[in-house]
C-alpha positions as protocol buffer text, in pm:
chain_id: "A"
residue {
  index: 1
  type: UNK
  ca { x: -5430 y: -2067 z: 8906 }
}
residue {
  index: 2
  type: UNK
  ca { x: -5178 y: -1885 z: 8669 }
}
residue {
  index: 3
  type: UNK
  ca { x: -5065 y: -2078 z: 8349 }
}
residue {
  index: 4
  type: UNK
  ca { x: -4758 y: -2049 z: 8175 }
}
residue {
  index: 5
  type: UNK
  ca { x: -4704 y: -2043 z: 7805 }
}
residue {
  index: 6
  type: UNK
  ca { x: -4363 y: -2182 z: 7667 }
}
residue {
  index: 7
  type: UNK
  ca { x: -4127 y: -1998 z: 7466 }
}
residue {
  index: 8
  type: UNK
  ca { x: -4250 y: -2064 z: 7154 }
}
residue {
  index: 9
  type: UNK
  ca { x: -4624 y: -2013 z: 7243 }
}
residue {
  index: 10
  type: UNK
  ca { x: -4520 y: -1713 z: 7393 }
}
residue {
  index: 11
  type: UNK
  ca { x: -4338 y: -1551 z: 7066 }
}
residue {
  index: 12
  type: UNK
  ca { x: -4605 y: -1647 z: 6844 }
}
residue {
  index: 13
  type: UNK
  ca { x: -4849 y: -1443 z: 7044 }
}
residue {
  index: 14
  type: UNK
  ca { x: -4624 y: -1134 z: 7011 }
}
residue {
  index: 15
  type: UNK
  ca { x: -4567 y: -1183 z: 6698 }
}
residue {
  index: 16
  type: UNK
  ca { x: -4922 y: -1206 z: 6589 }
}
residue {
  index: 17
  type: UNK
  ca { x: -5020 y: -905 z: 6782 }
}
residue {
  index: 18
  type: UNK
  ca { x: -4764 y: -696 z: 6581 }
}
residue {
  index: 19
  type: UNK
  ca { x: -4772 y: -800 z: 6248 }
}
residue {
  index: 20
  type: UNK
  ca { x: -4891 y: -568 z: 5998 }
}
residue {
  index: 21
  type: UNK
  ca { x: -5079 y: -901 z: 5839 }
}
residue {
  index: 22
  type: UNK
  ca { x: -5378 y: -954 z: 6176 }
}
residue {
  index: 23
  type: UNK
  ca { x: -5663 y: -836 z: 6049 }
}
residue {
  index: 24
  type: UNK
  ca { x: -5769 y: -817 z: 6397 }
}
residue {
  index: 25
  type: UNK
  ca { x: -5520 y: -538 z: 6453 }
}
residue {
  index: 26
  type: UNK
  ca { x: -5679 y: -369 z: 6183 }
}
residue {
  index: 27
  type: UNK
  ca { x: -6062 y: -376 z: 6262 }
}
residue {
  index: 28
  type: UNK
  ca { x: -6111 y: -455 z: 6658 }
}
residue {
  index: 29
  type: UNK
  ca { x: -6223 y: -68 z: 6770 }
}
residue {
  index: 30
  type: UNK
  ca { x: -6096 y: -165 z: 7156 }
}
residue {
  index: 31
  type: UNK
  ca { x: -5778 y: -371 z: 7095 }
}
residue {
  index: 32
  type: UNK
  ca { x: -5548 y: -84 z: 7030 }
}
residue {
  index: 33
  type: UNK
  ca { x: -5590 y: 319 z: 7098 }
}
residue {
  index: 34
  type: UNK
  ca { x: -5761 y: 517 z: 6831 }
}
residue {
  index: 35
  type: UNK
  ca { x: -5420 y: 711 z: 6705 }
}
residue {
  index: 36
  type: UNK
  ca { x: -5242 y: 400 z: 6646 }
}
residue {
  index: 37
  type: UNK
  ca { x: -5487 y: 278 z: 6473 }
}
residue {
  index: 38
  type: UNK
  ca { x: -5497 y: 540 z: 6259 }
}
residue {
  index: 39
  type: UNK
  ca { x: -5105 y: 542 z: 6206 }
}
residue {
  index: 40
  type: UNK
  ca { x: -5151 y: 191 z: 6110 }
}
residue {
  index: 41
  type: UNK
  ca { x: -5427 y: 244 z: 5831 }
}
residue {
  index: 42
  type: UNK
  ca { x: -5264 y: 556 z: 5718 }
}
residue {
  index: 43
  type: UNK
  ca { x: -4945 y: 363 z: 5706 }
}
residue {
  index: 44
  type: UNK
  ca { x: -5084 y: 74 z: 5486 }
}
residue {
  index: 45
  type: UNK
  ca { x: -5296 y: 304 z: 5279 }
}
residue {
  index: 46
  type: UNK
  ca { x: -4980 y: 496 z: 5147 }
}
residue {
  index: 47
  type: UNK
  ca { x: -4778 y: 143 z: 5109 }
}
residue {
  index: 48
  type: UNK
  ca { x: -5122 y: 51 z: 4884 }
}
residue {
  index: 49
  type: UNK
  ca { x: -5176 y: 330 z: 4645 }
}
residue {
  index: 50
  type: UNK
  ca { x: -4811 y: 420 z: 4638 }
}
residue {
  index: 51
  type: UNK
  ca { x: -4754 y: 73 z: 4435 }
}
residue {
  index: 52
  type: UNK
  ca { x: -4771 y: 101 z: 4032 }
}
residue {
  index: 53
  type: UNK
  ca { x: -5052 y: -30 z: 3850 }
}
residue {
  index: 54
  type: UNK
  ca { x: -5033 y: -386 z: 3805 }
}
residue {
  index: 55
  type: UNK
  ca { x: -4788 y: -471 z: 4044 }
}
residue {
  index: 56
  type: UNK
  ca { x: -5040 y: -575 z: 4380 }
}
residue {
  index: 57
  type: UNK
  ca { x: -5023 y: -910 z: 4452 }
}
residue {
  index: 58
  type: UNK
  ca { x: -5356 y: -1134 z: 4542 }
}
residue {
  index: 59
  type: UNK
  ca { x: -5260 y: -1108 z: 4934 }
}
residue {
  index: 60
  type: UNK
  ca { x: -5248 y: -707 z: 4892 }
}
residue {
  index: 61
  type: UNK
  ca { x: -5577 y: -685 z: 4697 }
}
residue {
  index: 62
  type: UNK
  ca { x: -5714 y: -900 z: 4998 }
}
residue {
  index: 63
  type: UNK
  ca { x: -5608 y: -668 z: 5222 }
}
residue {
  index: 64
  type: UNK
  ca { x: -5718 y: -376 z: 5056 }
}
residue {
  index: 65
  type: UNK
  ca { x: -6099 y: -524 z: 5111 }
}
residue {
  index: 66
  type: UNK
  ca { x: -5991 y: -520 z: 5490 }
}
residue {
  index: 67
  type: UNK
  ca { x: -5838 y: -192 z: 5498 }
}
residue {
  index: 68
  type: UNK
  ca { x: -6142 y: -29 z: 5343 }
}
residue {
  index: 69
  type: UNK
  ca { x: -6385 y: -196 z: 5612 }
}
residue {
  index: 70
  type: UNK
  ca { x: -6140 y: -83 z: 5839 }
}
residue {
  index: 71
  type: UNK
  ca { x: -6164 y: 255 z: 5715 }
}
residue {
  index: 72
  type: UNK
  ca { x: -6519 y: 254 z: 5686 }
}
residue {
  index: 73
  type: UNK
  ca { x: -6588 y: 136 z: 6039 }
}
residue {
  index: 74
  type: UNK
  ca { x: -6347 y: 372 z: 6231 }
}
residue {
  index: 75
  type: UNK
  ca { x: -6529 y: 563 z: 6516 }
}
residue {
  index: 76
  type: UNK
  ca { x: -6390 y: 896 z: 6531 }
}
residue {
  index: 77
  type: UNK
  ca { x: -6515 y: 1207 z: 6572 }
}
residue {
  index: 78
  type: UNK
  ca { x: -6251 y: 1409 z: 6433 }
}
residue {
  index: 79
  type: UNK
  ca { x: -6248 y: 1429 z: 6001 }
}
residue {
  index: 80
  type: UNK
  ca { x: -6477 y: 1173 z: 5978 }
}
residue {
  index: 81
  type: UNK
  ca { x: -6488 y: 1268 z: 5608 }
}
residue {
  index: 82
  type: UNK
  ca { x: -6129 y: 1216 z: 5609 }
}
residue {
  index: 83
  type: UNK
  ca { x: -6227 y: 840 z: 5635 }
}
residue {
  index: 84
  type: UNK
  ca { x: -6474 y: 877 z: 5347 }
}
residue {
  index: 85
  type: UNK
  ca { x: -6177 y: 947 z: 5126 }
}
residue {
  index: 86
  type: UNK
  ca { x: -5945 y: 721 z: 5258 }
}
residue {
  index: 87
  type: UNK
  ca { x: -6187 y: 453 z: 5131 }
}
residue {
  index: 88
  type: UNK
  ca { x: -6263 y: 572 z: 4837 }
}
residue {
  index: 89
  type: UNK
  ca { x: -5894 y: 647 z: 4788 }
}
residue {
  index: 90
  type: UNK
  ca { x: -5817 y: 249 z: 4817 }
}
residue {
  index: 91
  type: UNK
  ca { x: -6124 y: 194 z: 4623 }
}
residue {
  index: 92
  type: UNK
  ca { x: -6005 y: 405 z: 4304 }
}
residue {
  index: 93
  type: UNK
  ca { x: -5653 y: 196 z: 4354 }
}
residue {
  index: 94
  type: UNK
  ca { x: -5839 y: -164 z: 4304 }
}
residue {
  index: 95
  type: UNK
  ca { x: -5993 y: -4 z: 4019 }
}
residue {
  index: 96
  type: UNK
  ca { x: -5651 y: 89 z: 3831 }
}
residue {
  index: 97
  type: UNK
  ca { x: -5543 y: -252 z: 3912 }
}
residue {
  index: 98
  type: UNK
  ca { x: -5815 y: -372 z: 3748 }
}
residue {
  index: 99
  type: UNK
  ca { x: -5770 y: -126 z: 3407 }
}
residue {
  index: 100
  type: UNK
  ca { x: -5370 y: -274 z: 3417 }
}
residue {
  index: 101
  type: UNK
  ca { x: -5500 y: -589 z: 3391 }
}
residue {
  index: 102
  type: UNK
  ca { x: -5481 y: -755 z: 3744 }
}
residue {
  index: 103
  type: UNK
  ca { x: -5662 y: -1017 z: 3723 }
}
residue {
  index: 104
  type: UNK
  ca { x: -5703 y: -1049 z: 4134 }
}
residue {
  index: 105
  type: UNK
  ca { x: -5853 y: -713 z: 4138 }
}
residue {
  index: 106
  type: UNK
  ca { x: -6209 y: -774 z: 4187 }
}
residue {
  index: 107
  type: UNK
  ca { x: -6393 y: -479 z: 4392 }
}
residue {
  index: 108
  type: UNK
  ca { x: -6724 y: -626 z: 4541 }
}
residue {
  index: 109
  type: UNK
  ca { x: -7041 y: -513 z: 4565 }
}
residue {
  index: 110
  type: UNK
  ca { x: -6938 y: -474 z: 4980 }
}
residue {
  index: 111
  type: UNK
  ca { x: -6633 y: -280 z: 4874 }
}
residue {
  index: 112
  type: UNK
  ca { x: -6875 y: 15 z: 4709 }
}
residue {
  index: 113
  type: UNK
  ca { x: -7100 y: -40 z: 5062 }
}
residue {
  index: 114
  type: UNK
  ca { x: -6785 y: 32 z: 5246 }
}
residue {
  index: 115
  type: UNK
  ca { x: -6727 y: 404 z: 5059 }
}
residue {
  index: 116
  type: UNK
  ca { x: -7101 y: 436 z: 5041 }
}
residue {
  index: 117
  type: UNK
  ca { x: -7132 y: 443 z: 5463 }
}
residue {
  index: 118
  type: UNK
  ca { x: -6803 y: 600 z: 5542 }
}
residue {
  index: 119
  type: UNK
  ca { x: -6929 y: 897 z: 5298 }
}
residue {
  index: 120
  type: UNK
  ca { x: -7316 y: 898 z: 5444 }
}
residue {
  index: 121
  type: UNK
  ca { x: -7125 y: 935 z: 5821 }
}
residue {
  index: 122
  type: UNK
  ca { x: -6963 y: 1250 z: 5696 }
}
residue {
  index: 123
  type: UNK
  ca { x: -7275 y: 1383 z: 5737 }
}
residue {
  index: 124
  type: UNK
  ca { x: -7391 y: 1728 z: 5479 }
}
residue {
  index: 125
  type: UNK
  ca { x: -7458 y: 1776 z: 5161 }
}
residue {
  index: 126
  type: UNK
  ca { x: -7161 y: 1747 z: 4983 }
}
residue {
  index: 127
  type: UNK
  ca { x: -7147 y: 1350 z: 5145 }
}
residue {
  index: 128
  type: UNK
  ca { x: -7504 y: 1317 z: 5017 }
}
residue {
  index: 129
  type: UNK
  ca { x: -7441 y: 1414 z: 4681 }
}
residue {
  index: 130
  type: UNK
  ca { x: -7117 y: 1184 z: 4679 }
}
residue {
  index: 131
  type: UNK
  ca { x: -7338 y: 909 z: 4812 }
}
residue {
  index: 132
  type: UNK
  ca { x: -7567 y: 965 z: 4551 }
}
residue {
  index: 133
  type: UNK
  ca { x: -7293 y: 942 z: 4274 }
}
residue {
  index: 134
  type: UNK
  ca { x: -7138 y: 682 z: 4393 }
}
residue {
  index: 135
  type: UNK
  ca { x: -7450 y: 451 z: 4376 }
}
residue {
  index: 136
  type: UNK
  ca { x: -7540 y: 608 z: 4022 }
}
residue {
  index: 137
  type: UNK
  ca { x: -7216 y: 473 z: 3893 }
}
residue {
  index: 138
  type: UNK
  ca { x: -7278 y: 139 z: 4075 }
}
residue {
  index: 139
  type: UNK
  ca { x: -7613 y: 89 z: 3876 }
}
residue {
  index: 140
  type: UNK
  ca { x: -7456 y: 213 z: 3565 }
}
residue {
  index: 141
  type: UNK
  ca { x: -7174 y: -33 z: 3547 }
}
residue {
  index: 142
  type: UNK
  ca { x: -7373 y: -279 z: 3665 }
}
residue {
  index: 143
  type: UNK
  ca { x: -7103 y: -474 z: 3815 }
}
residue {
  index: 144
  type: UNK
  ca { x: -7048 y: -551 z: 4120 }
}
residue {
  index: 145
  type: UNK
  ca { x: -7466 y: -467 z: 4108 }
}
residue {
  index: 146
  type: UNK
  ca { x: -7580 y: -243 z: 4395 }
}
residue {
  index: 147
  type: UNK
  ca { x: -7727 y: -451 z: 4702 }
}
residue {
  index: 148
  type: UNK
  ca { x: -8001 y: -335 z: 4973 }
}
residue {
  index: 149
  type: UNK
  ca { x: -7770 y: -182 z: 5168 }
}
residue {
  index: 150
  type: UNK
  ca { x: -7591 y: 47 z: 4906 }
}
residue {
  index: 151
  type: UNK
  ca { x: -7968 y: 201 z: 4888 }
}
residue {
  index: 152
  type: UNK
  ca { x: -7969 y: 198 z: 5307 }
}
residue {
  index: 153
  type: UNK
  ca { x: -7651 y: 393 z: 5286 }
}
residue {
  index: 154
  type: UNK
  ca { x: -7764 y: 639 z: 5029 }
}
């Protein structure tokens, strides 16, 4: 038996499936191929840093938490350190939000987990040691506090 969705049922499942908002777009490894998925996070990384300081709103600074597991969780064999950065890239933006005063800009204790395992699947020393600073400057500030798996992914 084949159903049929009306009009309107019909545009709102388009138009969910291509807006730049579905986080399922953004994270789901098999829904769409591997290069446009990374157009798409290259794409809304740029849009994300390339905004001043101060200016994000709260519904980009909850994106940017999805964009870095996004990052963080993309299976690709080619520059996987290029994710690493990418991360840590939208990390460092949250954090000059949060020096201009943002007061949405709160990074989270699975933000820092995020950088922390796209850097230990880059794999060598160089990751390691970023790893490693990374979590030192986690226990130094103190806040968000470093979790079980920030030590896991060191």
């Amino acid at each position: 038996m084949r159903y049929r969705l009306s009009a309107a049922a019909t545009m709102l499942l388009v138009s969910a499936l291509i807006s730049p908002h579905c986080n399922a777009y953004i994270v789901s490894p098999s829904a769409v191929p591997l290069r446009q998925q990374l157009g798409y996070l290259r794409l809304l990384t740029t849009d994300l840093i390339a905004a001043q300081p101060g200016e994000l709103s709260s519904r980009q600074i909850q994106e940017s938490h999805d964009l870095m597991k996004a990052w963080s969780r993309l299976k690709h064999d080619k520059d996987v350190c290029n994710s690493a950065l990418q991360v840590e890239h939208v990390l460092k933006r949250i954090l000059d939000e949060q020096k201009a005063g943002n007061s949405y800009a709160k990074l989270t204790t699975q933000d820092y987990n995020c950088v922390l395992e796209a850097w230990a699947r880059c794999k060598g020393e160089a990751s390691a040691l970023r790893t490693e600073q990374i979590l030192q400057v986690m226990e130094q500030m103190r806040s968000p506090p470093p979790n079980l798996d920030s030590f896991k992914a060191a």
